[in-house]
Structure formats: structure tokens, C-alpha cells
Short mmCIF file of C-alpha atoms (C1' of nucleotides) in Angstrom, two decimals:
data_model
loop_
_atom_site.label_atom_id
_atom_site.label_comp_id
_atom_site.label_asym_id
_atom_site.label_seq_id
_atom_site.Cartn_x
_atom_site.Cartn_y
_atom_site.Cartn_z
CA MET A 1 82.60 218.42 132.06
CA SER A 2 83.40 221.58 133.56
CA ASP A 3 80.09 222.48 135.45
CA PRO A 4 79.44 222.70 138.58
CA GLN A 5 75.74 220.92 138.96
CA ARG A 6 75.44 218.93 135.27
CA HIS A 7 71.70 217.87 135.38
CA SER A 8 70.81 220.34 138.58
CA TRP A 9 67.22 221.02 137.86
CA ARG A 10 67.48 224.71 137.04
CA GLU A 11 70.20 223.97 134.41
CA VAL A 12 67.09 221.53 132.74
CA ARG A 13 64.53 224.09 132.91
CA ASP A 14 67.04 226.46 131.56
CA ARG A 15 67.45 223.58 128.52
CA ILE A 16 63.39 223.45 128.22
CA HIS A 17 62.78 227.46 128.31
CA ALA A 18 66.16 227.56 126.06
CA ARG A 19 63.18 225.38 123.46
CA ILE A 20 59.95 227.07 123.65
CA LEU A 21 61.56 230.77 123.41
CA ASP A 22 64.10 229.29 120.30
CA ARG A 23 60.34 227.88 119.18
CA THR A 24 61.67 224.24 118.93
CA TRP A 25 58.91 223.56 121.56
CA LYS A 26 55.84 226.58 120.35
CA PRO A 27 52.71 228.63 122.13
CA GLY A 28 50.09 225.77 122.00
CA ASP A 29 52.41 223.09 121.62
CA LYS A 30 52.46 219.88 123.65
CA LEU A 31 55.96 218.46 125.49
CA PRO A 32 58.05 214.92 125.73
CA ARG A 33 56.77 212.94 128.60
CA ASP A 34 59.16 213.97 131.53
CA GLU A 35 60.21 210.60 131.25
CA ASP A 36 60.99 211.12 128.08
CA ILE A 37 62.44 214.51 128.71
CA ALA A 38 64.98 212.82 131.79
CA GLU A 39 66.22 210.78 129.06
CA GLU A 40 67.38 212.90 126.65
CA PHE A 41 68.81 215.40 130.20
CA GLY A 42 70.36 212.14 130.69
CA CYS A 43 68.87 212.86 134.63
CA ALA A 44 65.95 211.57 137.03
CA ARG A 45 62.76 212.33 135.89
CA SER A 46 61.99 213.58 139.64
CA THR A 47 64.99 216.23 138.12
CA VAL A 48 62.17 217.39 134.84
CA HIS A 49 59.87 217.81 137.73
CA ARG A 50 61.07 220.09 139.53
CA ALA A 51 62.17 222.30 136.65
CA MET A 52 58.33 221.88 134.91
CA ARG A 53 57.18 223.16 138.48
CA ASP A 54 58.86 226.45 138.17
CA LEU A 55 57.98 227.04 134.87
CA SER A 56 54.22 226.29 135.23
CA GLU A 57 54.94 228.24 138.38
CA SER A 58 56.19 231.19 136.46
CA GLY A 59 52.68 230.64 133.70
CA ILE A 60 55.66 229.47 131.05
CA VAL A 61 53.49 226.04 130.58
CA GLU A 62 50.34 224.18 131.31
CA ARG A 63 51.03 220.64 133.23
CA ARG A 64 48.11 218.36 133.42
CA ARG A 65 47.40 214.64 134.65
CA ARG A 66 46.94 212.43 131.91
CA GLY A 67 47.37 215.54 129.40
CA GLY A 68 50.84 215.61 129.33
CA THR A 69 52.78 219.79 129.25
CA THR A 70 51.77 222.34 126.81
CA VAL A 71 53.44 225.82 125.73
CA ARG A 72 51.09 228.57 127.41
CA SER A 73 49.54 230.11 124.57
CA ASP A 74 48.60 233.50 126.37
CA PRO A 75 52.01 234.01 128.14
CA VAL A 76 52.06 236.35 131.60
CA THR A 77 53.66 238.48 133.13
CA ARG A 78 53.44 236.85 136.25
CA ALA A 79 54.89 238.90 140.05
CA THR A 80 54.52 238.44 143.39
CA LEU A 81 53.73 241.68 145.46
CA ASP A 82 55.08 241.85 149.27
CA ILE A 83 51.92 243.59 150.59
CA PRO A 84 53.70 243.92 154.74
CA ILE A 85 51.96 245.15 158.04
CA THR A 86 52.01 249.06 157.42
CA ARG A 87 53.36 249.64 161.69
CA LEU A 88 56.15 247.27 160.31
CA GLU A 89 56.27 249.36 157.45
CA VAL A 90 56.39 252.69 158.43
CA GLU A 91 58.44 251.29 160.81
CA ALA A 92 60.85 250.27 158.78
CA ARG A 93 61.59 253.18 157.00
CA GLY A 94 63.07 255.08 159.98
CA GLY A 95 59.63 256.46 160.41
CA ARG A 96 56.77 256.91 163.71
CA TYR A 97 53.62 254.91 163.61
CA GLY A 98 50.35 255.62 165.31
CA TYR A 99 47.09 254.58 164.09
CA GLN A 100 43.59 256.37 165.56
CA MET A 101 40.60 255.14 165.43
CA LEU A 102 37.63 256.33 163.25
CA ARG A 103 34.34 255.53 162.97
CA ARG A 104 33.27 251.97 164.32
CA GLU A 105 29.11 250.80 163.65
CA ILE A 106 27.40 247.75 163.07
CA ALA A 107 25.39 247.64 160.53
CA GLU A 108 24.59 245.65 158.02
CA ALA A 109 27.08 244.86 155.10
CA PRO A 110 26.55 246.79 151.64
CA PRO A 111 25.89 244.89 148.61
CA ALA A 112 29.75 245.96 147.20
CA VAL A 113 30.65 244.56 150.41
CA ALA A 114 28.82 241.40 149.83
CA ALA A 115 30.11 240.44 146.66
CA ASN A 116 33.67 240.71 147.99
CA PHE A 117 32.95 237.83 150.35
CA GLY A 118 30.42 235.78 147.35
CA LEU A 119 27.16 236.33 149.26
CA THR A 120 23.69 236.56 149.49
CA ALA A 121 22.10 236.56 152.32
CA PRO A 122 21.77 239.61 154.55
CA HIS A 123 25.25 239.62 157.00
CA ARG A 124 25.83 241.84 159.94
CA MET A 125 29.32 242.82 160.22
CA LEU A 126 31.06 244.71 162.25
CA ARG A 127 33.17 247.98 160.18
CA VAL A 128 35.89 249.75 161.33
CA GLU A 129 38.10 253.15 160.01
CA ALA A 130 41.08 253.56 161.37
CA LEU A 131 44.01 255.69 160.02
CA HIS A 132 47.67 255.09 160.41
CA LEU A 133 50.12 257.95 160.55
CA ALA A 134 53.64 257.91 160.20
CA ASP A 135 55.25 260.79 162.44
CA GLY A 136 51.88 262.43 162.45
CA ARG A 137 51.06 262.39 159.58
CA PRO A 138 48.29 260.37 157.63
CA TYR A 139 49.82 257.41 155.31
CA ILE A 140 46.73 254.68 155.14
CA ARG A 141 42.78 255.50 155.31
CA GLU A 142 41.59 252.07 155.90
CA ASP A 143 38.04 251.52 156.05
CA ARG A 144 37.07 248.51 157.13
CA TRP A 145 34.55 245.06 157.97
CA ILE A 146 35.00 242.21 159.53
CA ASP A 147 31.76 239.25 160.06
CA LEU A 148 30.32 238.67 162.89
CA GLU A 149 29.23 235.39 162.38
CA THR A 150 32.75 234.04 161.86
CA VAL A 151 34.26 236.71 164.38
CA PRO A 152 31.91 237.45 167.10
CA GLU A 153 34.60 238.03 169.98
CA ILE A 154 36.13 240.67 167.63
CA ALA A 155 32.46 243.39 168.86
CA GLU A 156 34.62 242.91 172.71
CA VAL A 157 37.63 244.13 171.67
CA ASP A 158 38.46 247.84 172.10
CA LEU A 159 39.52 248.39 168.49
CA THR A 160 40.35 252.66 169.76
CA ARG A 161 43.59 251.60 171.43
CA GLN A 162 45.12 248.39 168.61
CA SER A 163 44.06 248.22 165.06
CA ALA A 164 41.75 245.38 163.44
CA ASN A 165 44.70 244.02 161.41
CA GLU A 166 47.21 243.71 164.32
CA TRP A 167 44.09 242.21 166.49
CA LEU A 168 42.83 239.47 163.75
CA VAL A 169 46.14 238.50 163.09
CA ARG A 170 47.51 236.95 166.09
CA ASN A 171 42.69 235.55 166.66
CA ARG A 172 41.73 235.09 163.33
CA PRO A 173 44.35 233.76 160.99
CA TYR A 174 43.25 233.46 157.18
CA ASN A 175 44.20 230.64 154.86
CA ARG A 176 43.27 232.56 151.59
CA PHE A 177 42.51 235.28 149.96
CA GLN A 178 42.31 238.06 147.05
CA VAL A 179 43.56 241.80 146.85
CA ARG A 180 41.94 243.96 143.83
CA LEU A 181 44.53 247.28 143.33
CA TYR A 182 43.13 249.77 140.96
CA ALA A 183 43.94 254.00 140.76
CA HIS A 184 41.00 256.54 143.07
CA ASN A 185 40.51 260.14 143.10
CA ALA A 186 40.58 260.98 146.62
CA SER A 187 37.06 261.89 147.23
CA ALA A 188 36.08 265.39 149.18
CA ALA A 189 35.57 262.94 152.90
CA ASP A 190 38.97 261.40 152.01
CA ALA A 191 40.92 263.98 151.56
CA ALA A 192 39.62 266.24 154.53
CA GLU A 193 40.89 263.05 156.82
CA MET A 194 43.84 262.53 154.95
CA GLY A 195 45.31 265.70 155.06
CA LEU A 196 44.76 265.76 150.99
CA ALA A 197 44.18 267.38 147.87
CA GLU A 198 39.98 266.78 146.70
CA GLY A 199 40.90 264.49 143.14
CA ALA A 200 44.41 263.59 143.87
CA ALA A 201 45.38 260.16 142.62
CA LEU A 202 45.32 257.56 145.39
CA LEU A 203 46.78 253.21 145.58
CA ILE A 204 43.63 251.98 146.65
CA ILE A 205 44.22 247.90 148.04
CA GLU A 206 41.63 245.47 148.46
CA ARG A 207 42.16 242.47 150.43
CA THR A 208 39.12 239.97 151.31
CA THR A 209 40.46 237.21 153.37
CA TRP A 210 38.66 233.69 154.29
CA ASN A 211 39.46 231.26 157.02
CA GLY A 212 38.70 228.15 154.51
CA ALA A 213 34.61 228.94 153.21
CA ASP A 214 34.54 231.32 156.47
CA PRO A 215 34.43 235.42 155.32
CA ILE A 216 36.84 236.87 157.86
CA THR A 217 37.60 240.59 156.82
CA THR A 218 37.31 243.32 153.98
CA VAL A 219 39.63 246.17 153.58
CA ARG A 220 39.47 248.67 151.07
CA ALA A 221 43.46 250.63 152.20
CA THR A 222 43.39 254.21 150.67
CA THR A 223 47.43 254.71 150.58
CA HIS A 224 48.76 258.07 150.75
CA PRO A 225 49.71 259.94 147.42
CA GLY A 226 52.45 258.70 146.40
CA TYR A 227 52.89 254.47 147.19
CA GLN A 228 53.78 252.43 145.05
CA LEU A 229 53.88 248.41 145.48
CA VAL A 230 57.25 246.85 144.32
CA SER A 231 58.12 243.07 143.40
CA ARG A 232 59.88 241.04 144.49
CA ASP A 233 62.75 240.80 142.29
CA MET B 1 43.35 205.85 159.90
CA SER B 2 40.33 206.82 157.27
CA ASP B 3 42.52 209.86 155.32
CA PRO B 4 43.55 209.84 152.26
CA GLN B 5 47.44 210.79 152.00
CA ARG B 6 47.63 210.68 155.42
CA HIS B 7 51.21 212.24 154.52
CA SER B 8 51.06 214.12 152.11
CA TRP B 9 52.80 217.54 152.11
CA ARG B 10 49.66 219.62 152.41
CA GLU B 11 48.79 218.37 156.11
CA VAL B 12 52.42 218.12 157.17
CA ARG B 13 52.78 221.90 155.70
CA ASP B 14 48.82 222.30 157.73
CA ARG B 15 50.28 220.93 160.45
CA ILE B 16 53.39 222.73 160.27
CA HIS B 17 50.96 226.37 160.03
CA ALA B 18 48.95 225.19 162.69
CA ARG B 19 52.04 225.39 165.40
CA ILE B 20 52.34 228.12 163.91
CA LEU B 21 49.32 229.78 164.10
CA ASP B 22 48.62 229.21 167.92
CA ARG B 23 51.49 230.13 168.91
CA THR B 24 53.45 227.74 169.66
CA TRP B 25 56.61 228.47 167.15
CA LYS B 26 56.60 231.99 167.85
CA PRO B 27 57.43 234.40 165.02
CA GLY B 28 61.25 234.85 165.39
CA ASP B 29 61.43 231.01 166.78
CA LYS B 30 63.44 228.88 165.50
CA LEU B 31 61.27 225.31 164.23
CA PRO B 32 63.10 222.20 164.94
CA ARG B 33 64.99 220.56 161.74
CA ASP B 34 63.06 218.84 159.59
CA GLU B 35 64.78 215.06 160.58
CA ASP B 36 63.80 215.65 163.69
CA ILE B 37 59.82 217.21 162.16
CA ALA B 38 59.95 213.88 160.02
CA GLU B 39 60.81 211.95 162.44
CA GLU B 40 57.59 213.51 164.66
CA PHE B 41 55.92 213.24 161.53
CA GLY B 42 56.69 209.68 161.12
CA CYS B 43 57.62 210.67 157.37
CA ALA B 44 61.23 210.77 154.76
CA ARG B 45 63.01 214.10 155.15
CA SER B 46 61.61 215.40 151.79
CA THR B 47 58.21 215.76 152.58
CA VAL B 48 58.77 218.49 155.60
CA HIS B 49 61.12 219.38 152.76
CA ARG B 50 58.46 220.50 150.19
CA ALA B 51 55.82 221.73 152.89
CA MET B 52 59.18 224.38 154.60
CA ARG B 53 59.08 224.97 150.47
CA ASP B 54 56.10 226.49 150.42
CA LEU B 55 55.40 228.02 153.69
CA SER B 56 58.98 229.87 152.65
CA GLU B 57 57.80 230.82 149.17
CA SER B 58 54.43 232.77 151.24
CA GLY B 59 56.52 233.99 153.15
CA ILE B 60 55.53 232.89 156.82
CA VAL B 61 58.51 230.90 157.09
CA GLU B 62 62.67 231.67 156.93
CA ARG B 63 65.30 229.21 155.90
CA ARG B 64 68.80 229.14 156.15
CA ARG B 65 70.90 226.12 155.01
CA ARG B 66 73.26 225.89 158.54
CA GLY B 67 70.91 228.57 160.45
CA GLY B 68 67.67 226.15 160.50
CA THR B 69 64.21 227.09 159.54
CA THR B 70 62.70 230.21 161.78
CA VAL B 71 59.02 231.63 161.67
CA ARG B 72 59.10 235.40 160.46
CA SER B 73 58.55 237.72 162.65
CA ASP B 74 57.28 240.00 159.88
CA PRO B 75 54.36 239.00 158.17
CA VAL B 76 53.67 240.32 154.69
CA THR B 77 50.71 239.68 152.30
CA ARG B 78 52.31 237.87 149.51
CA ALA B 79 49.80 238.16 146.11
CA THR B 80 50.72 237.36 142.46
CA LEU B 81 49.53 238.79 139.90
CA ASP B 82 49.02 238.05 136.46
CA ILE B 83 49.83 240.39 134.06
CA PRO B 84 48.36 239.83 131.02
CA ILE B 85 49.13 240.69 127.19
CA THR B 86 47.61 243.97 126.43
CA ARG B 87 46.16 242.52 123.25
CA LEU B 88 45.23 239.15 124.53
CA GLU B 89 43.38 240.69 127.80
CA VAL B 90 41.01 243.03 126.08
CA GLU B 91 40.12 240.40 122.83
CA ALA B 92 39.26 238.27 125.96
CA ARG B 93 37.29 240.08 127.47
CA GLY B 94 35.05 240.48 123.39
CA GLY B 95 36.85 243.55 122.46
CA ARG B 96 38.57 244.80 119.57
CA TYR B 97 42.07 245.28 119.73
CA GLY B 98 44.09 247.93 118.19
CA TYR B 99 47.64 249.45 118.37
CA GLN B 100 48.70 252.66 117.45
CA MET B 101 52.52 254.33 117.40
CA LEU B 102 52.01 257.39 118.72
CA ARG B 103 56.36 258.46 118.81
CA ARG B 104 59.32 257.05 118.27
CA GLU B 105 62.52 258.66 118.42
CA ILE B 106 66.37 257.13 119.38
CA ALA B 107 67.57 259.11 122.55
CA GLU B 108 69.47 259.35 125.64
CA ALA B 109 67.73 257.29 128.78
CA PRO B 110 66.76 260.70 130.64
CA PRO B 111 67.64 259.81 134.90
CA ALA B 112 64.67 258.08 135.68
CA VAL B 113 64.81 255.49 132.90
CA ALA B 114 68.03 255.01 133.74
CA ALA B 115 67.78 254.66 137.21
CA ASN B 116 65.20 251.89 136.63
CA PHE B 117 68.65 250.09 134.60
CA GLY B 118 71.30 251.01 137.48
CA LEU B 119 72.71 252.42 135.11
CA THR B 120 75.19 255.86 136.13
CA ALA B 121 76.53 256.45 131.93
CA PRO B 122 74.44 257.49 129.38
CA HIS B 123 73.21 255.62 127.13
CA ARG B 124 71.11 255.48 124.14
CA MET B 125 68.07 254.04 123.91
CA LEU B 126 64.94 254.24 121.29
CA ARG B 127 61.10 255.38 123.13
CA VAL B 128 58.71 254.20 121.13
CA GLU B 129 55.13 255.46 123.34
CA ALA B 130 51.69 253.73 122.11
CA LEU B 131 48.33 253.10 122.55
CA HIS B 132 46.00 249.66 122.92
CA LEU B 133 43.41 250.65 121.81
CA ALA B 134 39.56 248.42 122.97
CA ASP B 135 37.23 248.72 120.52
CA GLY B 136 38.52 251.91 119.12
CA ARG B 137 39.15 253.39 123.24
CA PRO B 138 42.37 254.21 124.15
CA TYR B 139 43.07 251.41 126.72
CA ILE B 140 46.84 251.85 127.81
CA ARG B 141 49.00 253.81 126.75
CA GLU B 142 52.38 253.37 126.70
CA ASP B 143 55.90 254.83 126.87
CA ARG B 144 58.39 252.56 126.64
CA TRP B 145 61.97 252.34 126.73
CA ILE B 146 64.57 250.32 124.62
CA ASP B 147 68.26 249.45 125.52
CA LEU B 148 70.04 249.75 122.22
CA GLU B 149 73.32 247.92 123.27
CA THR B 150 71.37 245.45 123.70
CA VAL B 151 68.81 244.67 121.21
CA PRO B 152 70.43 246.79 118.33
CA GLU B 153 68.37 245.35 115.33
CA ILE B 154 64.86 246.80 116.96
CA ALA B 155 66.16 250.20 115.27
CA GLU B 156 65.48 248.69 112.16
CA VAL B 157 62.26 247.43 112.91
CA ASP B 158 58.61 249.30 112.02
CA LEU B 159 56.85 249.33 114.51
CA THR B 160 53.93 251.25 113.44
CA ARG B 161 51.96 247.86 112.64
CA GLN B 162 53.92 245.46 115.76
CA SER B 163 54.06 246.48 118.70
CA ALA B 164 57.27 246.78 120.37
CA ASN B 165 56.46 244.04 123.29
CA GLU B 166 55.11 241.52 119.98
CA TRP B 167 58.33 241.81 118.45
CA LEU B 168 60.82 241.30 122.43
CA VAL B 169 58.78 238.82 122.71
CA ARG B 170 59.92 237.13 120.33
CA ASN B 171 62.85 238.12 119.36
CA ARG B 172 64.43 239.70 123.58
CA PRO B 173 63.09 237.51 125.75
CA TYR B 174 63.60 238.22 129.27
CA ASN B 175 65.28 236.42 132.33
CA ARG B 176 64.32 238.92 134.98
CA PHE B 177 62.44 241.80 135.36
CA GLN B 178 60.32 244.39 138.23
CA VAL B 179 56.94 245.64 138.30
CA ARG B 180 56.15 249.10 139.71
CA LEU B 181 52.01 249.80 141.02
CA TYR B 182 51.35 253.58 141.28
CA ALA B 183 48.57 256.46 140.88
CA HIS B 184 49.05 259.05 138.71
CA ASN B 185 46.90 262.34 138.49
CA ALA B 186 45.41 261.79 134.11
CA SER B 187 48.33 265.30 132.89
CA ALA B 188 47.59 267.50 130.22
CA ALA B 189 48.89 265.40 127.48
CA ASP B 190 47.77 261.26 129.56
CA ALA B 191 44.27 264.04 128.85
CA ALA B 192 44.31 264.03 125.63
CA GLU B 193 46.11 260.82 123.91
CA MET B 194 43.40 259.46 125.86
CA GLY B 195 40.91 261.23 125.43
CA LEU B 196 39.68 261.66 129.24
CA ALA B 197 39.46 264.40 131.71
CA GLU B 198 42.52 266.12 133.60
CA GLY B 199 43.16 264.82 136.34
CA ALA B 200 41.88 261.99 136.01
CA ALA B 201 43.15 258.92 138.71
CA LEU B 202 45.01 256.43 136.70
CA LEU B 203 47.34 253.14 137.62
CA ILE B 204 50.59 252.67 136.42
CA ILE B 205 51.81 250.15 136.11
CA GLU B 206 55.91 250.41 134.93
CA ARG B 207 58.25 247.18 134.07
CA THR B 208 61.86 246.81 133.32
CA THR B 209 63.08 243.62 132.02
CA TRP B 210 66.45 241.88 131.79
CA ASN B 211 68.29 239.75 129.98
CA GLY B 212 70.44 238.21 132.09
CA ALA B 213 73.03 241.98 133.44
CA ASP B 214 71.40 243.34 129.85
CA PRO B 215 68.88 245.19 130.13
CA ILE B 216 65.91 244.91 127.58
CA THR B 217 63.30 247.37 128.48
CA THR B 218 61.50 250.10 130.37
CA VAL B 219 57.72 251.00 130.10
CA ARG B 220 55.60 253.26 131.57
CA ALA B 221 51.74 251.43 131.17
CA THR B 222 48.85 254.09 132.04
CA THR B 223 46.08 252.19 132.47
CA HIS B 224 42.81 254.06 131.36
CA PRO B 225 40.44 254.76 134.24
CA GLY B 226 39.00 252.04 136.40
CA TYR B 227 41.65 249.01 134.97
CA GLN B 228 41.62 246.83 138.42
CA LEU B 229 44.16 244.40 138.86
CA VAL B 230 43.28 241.44 141.00
CA SER B 231 45.15 238.48 142.32
CA ARG B 232 46.18 234.80 140.86
CA ASP B 233 43.53 232.72 143.72
"C1'" DA C 1 84.61 221.45 161.46
"C1'" DA C 2 80.49 221.12 161.49
"C1'" DG C 3 75.74 221.15 161.24
"C1'" DT C 4 71.93 222.68 158.74
"C1'" DG C 5 68.73 222.97 154.57
"C1'" DG C 6 69.43 221.93 149.53
"C1'" DT C 7 69.48 218.51 145.52
"C1'" DC C 8 69.28 214.88 143.30
"C1'" DT C 9 68.70 209.59 141.68
"C1'" DA C 10 65.71 204.82 141.54
"C1'" DG C 11 62.20 202.95 142.45
"C1'" DA C 12 57.29 202.55 143.74
"C1'" DC C 13 52.72 203.42 144.21
"C1'" DC C 14 48.70 207.12 142.85
"C1'" DA C 15 44.98 210.44 141.28
"C1'" DC C 16 42.85 212.19 137.66
"C1'" DC C 17 41.92 212.94 133.21
"C1'" DT C 18 41.92 211.85 128.50
"C1'" DC C 19 41.89 208.53 124.72
"C1'" DA D 1 40.92 201.93 130.27
"C1'" DG D 2 45.92 203.49 130.64
"C1'" DG D 3 48.50 206.85 129.79
"C1'" DT D 4 49.84 210.84 132.32
"C1'" DG D 5 52.33 214.13 135.99
"C1'" DG D 6 51.91 213.93 141.22
"C1'" DT D 7 53.98 212.43 145.87
"C1'" DC D 8 56.24 209.54 148.45
"C1'" DT D 9 60.55 207.32 150.39
"C1'" DA D 10 65.05 205.93 151.66
"C1'" DG D 11 69.07 207.59 150.96
"C1'" DA D 12 73.75 210.37 149.68
"C1'" DC D 13 76.26 213.77 148.73
"C1'" DC D 14 76.20 218.76 148.07
"C1'" DA D 15 76.58 223.65 149.87
"C1'" DC D 16 75.82 227.15 152.49
"C1'" DT D 17 76.49 229.65 156.55
"C1'" DT D 18 77.00 230.41 161.49
"C1'" DG D 19 78.92 228.94 166.62
#
DNA sequence: AAGTGGTCTAGACCACCTC
DNA sequence: AGGTGGTCTAGACCACTTG
């Protein structure tokens, strides 16, 4: 009557969510078919579908063709993180960005690296270690392995001036990736290269990227002390 | 001709994405209107819309009513993390879950806690410190503050047997939250309560939840050494 | 003021999976 | 084999926001 958007998908979503929260529909229960909910709420099935997709993406319900919609019995907190390009992150904070390549070698990928890609056969890769600087101080140290079978051209690129990441983003974009986060005590090498105390707690961001089935690169980014990641919204 | 689903939204999405990757449309550029893309691709505008929403949620393009669609000039890696309920996480790994309340007090929220909620006025809150155990060993230690103005009933709940989180999930669900991740060296107190070496690098997961504008709770979860978070897909 | 994306509808067909 | 969610279409109207 007075509501703007009486049958908006957000309202439908919230009404369904409310019934889950008030235990009308309990974890593990099966919800009615979209069509029946649509009829009850007096809206189109596609509106219910839109609402359900949101609940499904939030991890609140699970949907399967023919199997219907069920309330997830193991609710999770599903957070979205934006991991920025380091140069833009530094500049956005008003800092002066710097990049410095530390080492470069071509070698067999060690087992830990191959495992990130799910590879069993030995693989020749380009390894690049580099430092990202903010106002001249170490900000992130990265240890990167690039698959030379997928990205042979990278062997010819001058990575002392341009970060491997920026070259890859432009020339070998990925369409699939995985991120792994954990804490790590600064090793003696970390401490020396980043100018900090040995043992300092550092957040590590590991990222592995593929283009379809082809491995592209895996990076272990060691952040400076105090670095934080914050979820969107 | 031979493709199944010739005009699927995924195909439309991938074709648009391909043009961004091959720099037909460069970062900062404005894309054609959905309707024009639909005409070019020979599909409905709603199919383009579906494709665009996916690109927008992935952080590849930005869309504004009247302002059109533009390619993001600061590409990010947008990762989704599932942070499970600790009890279910332990049980899923085949461990025996245990819970132990350490301390409970009612106090003014310190500035750091109030800041998480964006509060300026002093607030009385319930503070609960507790330990989650896996096979009898400390798994996660949590330091939680609960807003007594929003959730007065919690003061009467017996939190020695039931974790505050499980009570809250059932009785005061949130609809908005923020997560913050960082690394931290175990303090002497951390070390004593979790049975580990002082200075160990620990991943901290801070979570603050609201119901609309009302603060519910903020938790600082200190994970055990070696704990990892991995993105979905 | 007008043009863009956002939403809603009704209907059709499809794909997947459980029954 | 049949029922469920998933997708696509065509059309209409709305909301936002920018020129």
C-alpha cells in the first residue's frame, strides 16, 4: 500500500530470510518450490529466483535442480576481499611507490610450488623475487614463480624495471585464481630484506592463477608488519 | 551453429571480458549501452544485463545508472572467503570440539572496540573471553564484546556451557558485518592461554556484526599457529 | 530533462538430477 | 521419467544521476 517496490526481490529475499531466522524453515529443511513461494507472495517466479540467488550466494541456502532449495545446515560468514594492485594501493594512501627486483632465476619448481598448481610432473619456471616500496620503505616482498610452458615470453622481459605482475596483468590475464592467507614469523632473510626484526608476525597472501587449465603464476606476498585486509561492506 | 547455448549470459560475459583483456575497451573507457551490445550480439538486453552484473561483481567493470558502464581502472583481485563456525570446522576435520569460557565481565567498551562500531558515546557491553578446543588443544581464542543496549538478554545467558556465538546466531542474527585480517605476535597472555611460544605469528580474524544500524558484537579471534584461510574457487 | 542501468512480469524452453 | 531450478526473451516501467 505505502511501500515503494512492494514486490522487490530484496523484500522477497528478506521475507524468506526472516522465516529462516525465526526457524519456520530450519537448517536442513527443504523450502517450497520457487513457484509456490511466488504465488504466496504474489510476485513472478523470476523475482523469487533473483531473491534465492542472493541467498544462495550468501551461503544461506543451497539450491539444486530437481532437488529443490534447502537451508544450509552449516552456516558460514562469507566475506569478500579486494586485494589491490600494490602500486595503486600505495599511491591511494598517498605514498610514493617503488619497485626493486631482488633475484631472478630459471629452475625446476619445488614441490610446494608445483602443489599449488596441482602439478605432478616437474616444471621449469621463472622465479622472481622483488620488493614493493612505499616512500622508500619495504611494503611487500614477493616471491613469484611463473610457468614457462604457458608464458614463455616472460623469459625475455626486463623485470628489473617493470613488476612481473603488471606485465602479466596486461599480457597473460587469468580467469581463475585461489588465495591463501596465513601468518608467519619473519625469517632472518625476511628481516634483512625488509628491514625489520626477526620473528615479527607478518600476514602472507599467497595467490595462484590459471588461464583455464593452464597455470600462470603463483606468488607468495609477505606484507609489512601491521598490514590488514578488510572485507567489502 | 554447433554451440549449445549460443547466447548464454556466460558467453556474453566472456566475449565482453575478452574485449577488455585485448584492450578493445581499456581501463577507464566507457562501454556501449547494454542495448547496443545486445543488438550486436543478437540477444536480449536482459542477457547482457546478467553478464554485466557478473563482471561488475567481479570488480572488472563499474556500472552507474545514467552514467553507463566503464572498465575499472584499478583492477583488483576479488576473493570470497568462507569463515566457518568453529565447532563445525573442527568437527569437519574429524576433531573433537570443546569450548571453555575464560572470563566474563560487564564494562565500558574501550575506544578500539567502540571504533569498530563507529560509536563515539561510551557504551556498556558484555565482554566474554573463551577458548575453542580441538581434541582438547586450543584452536581459537576469542575476545568478544556484545552490545548490552541491543542485546540485553545476553546478560542472563549461561555462557559457560554455550558459546556466545551460537546463542547469538540463533537469537540475534546479523544482516551486516565486517571482517578484518592481520597477523600478530602471541603475547605472554596468548602464549599462556593457548599453550604456545610467546611471539608466535598468529592470524587474527576480527569480525563486527550489526543488525541494520544496531551494533551486535565484535570478536577478535586469535587462531592457532598454522591456521589458514583459503578462498572459494 | 533525459538517458542509462535496474527491476519486474509472463511465458517458454532447457538442463540437471533425484525419485 | 518427471519435476525442479536455470536461462532466455520481449516488453514495460522505474530510479538514479549526470549533462
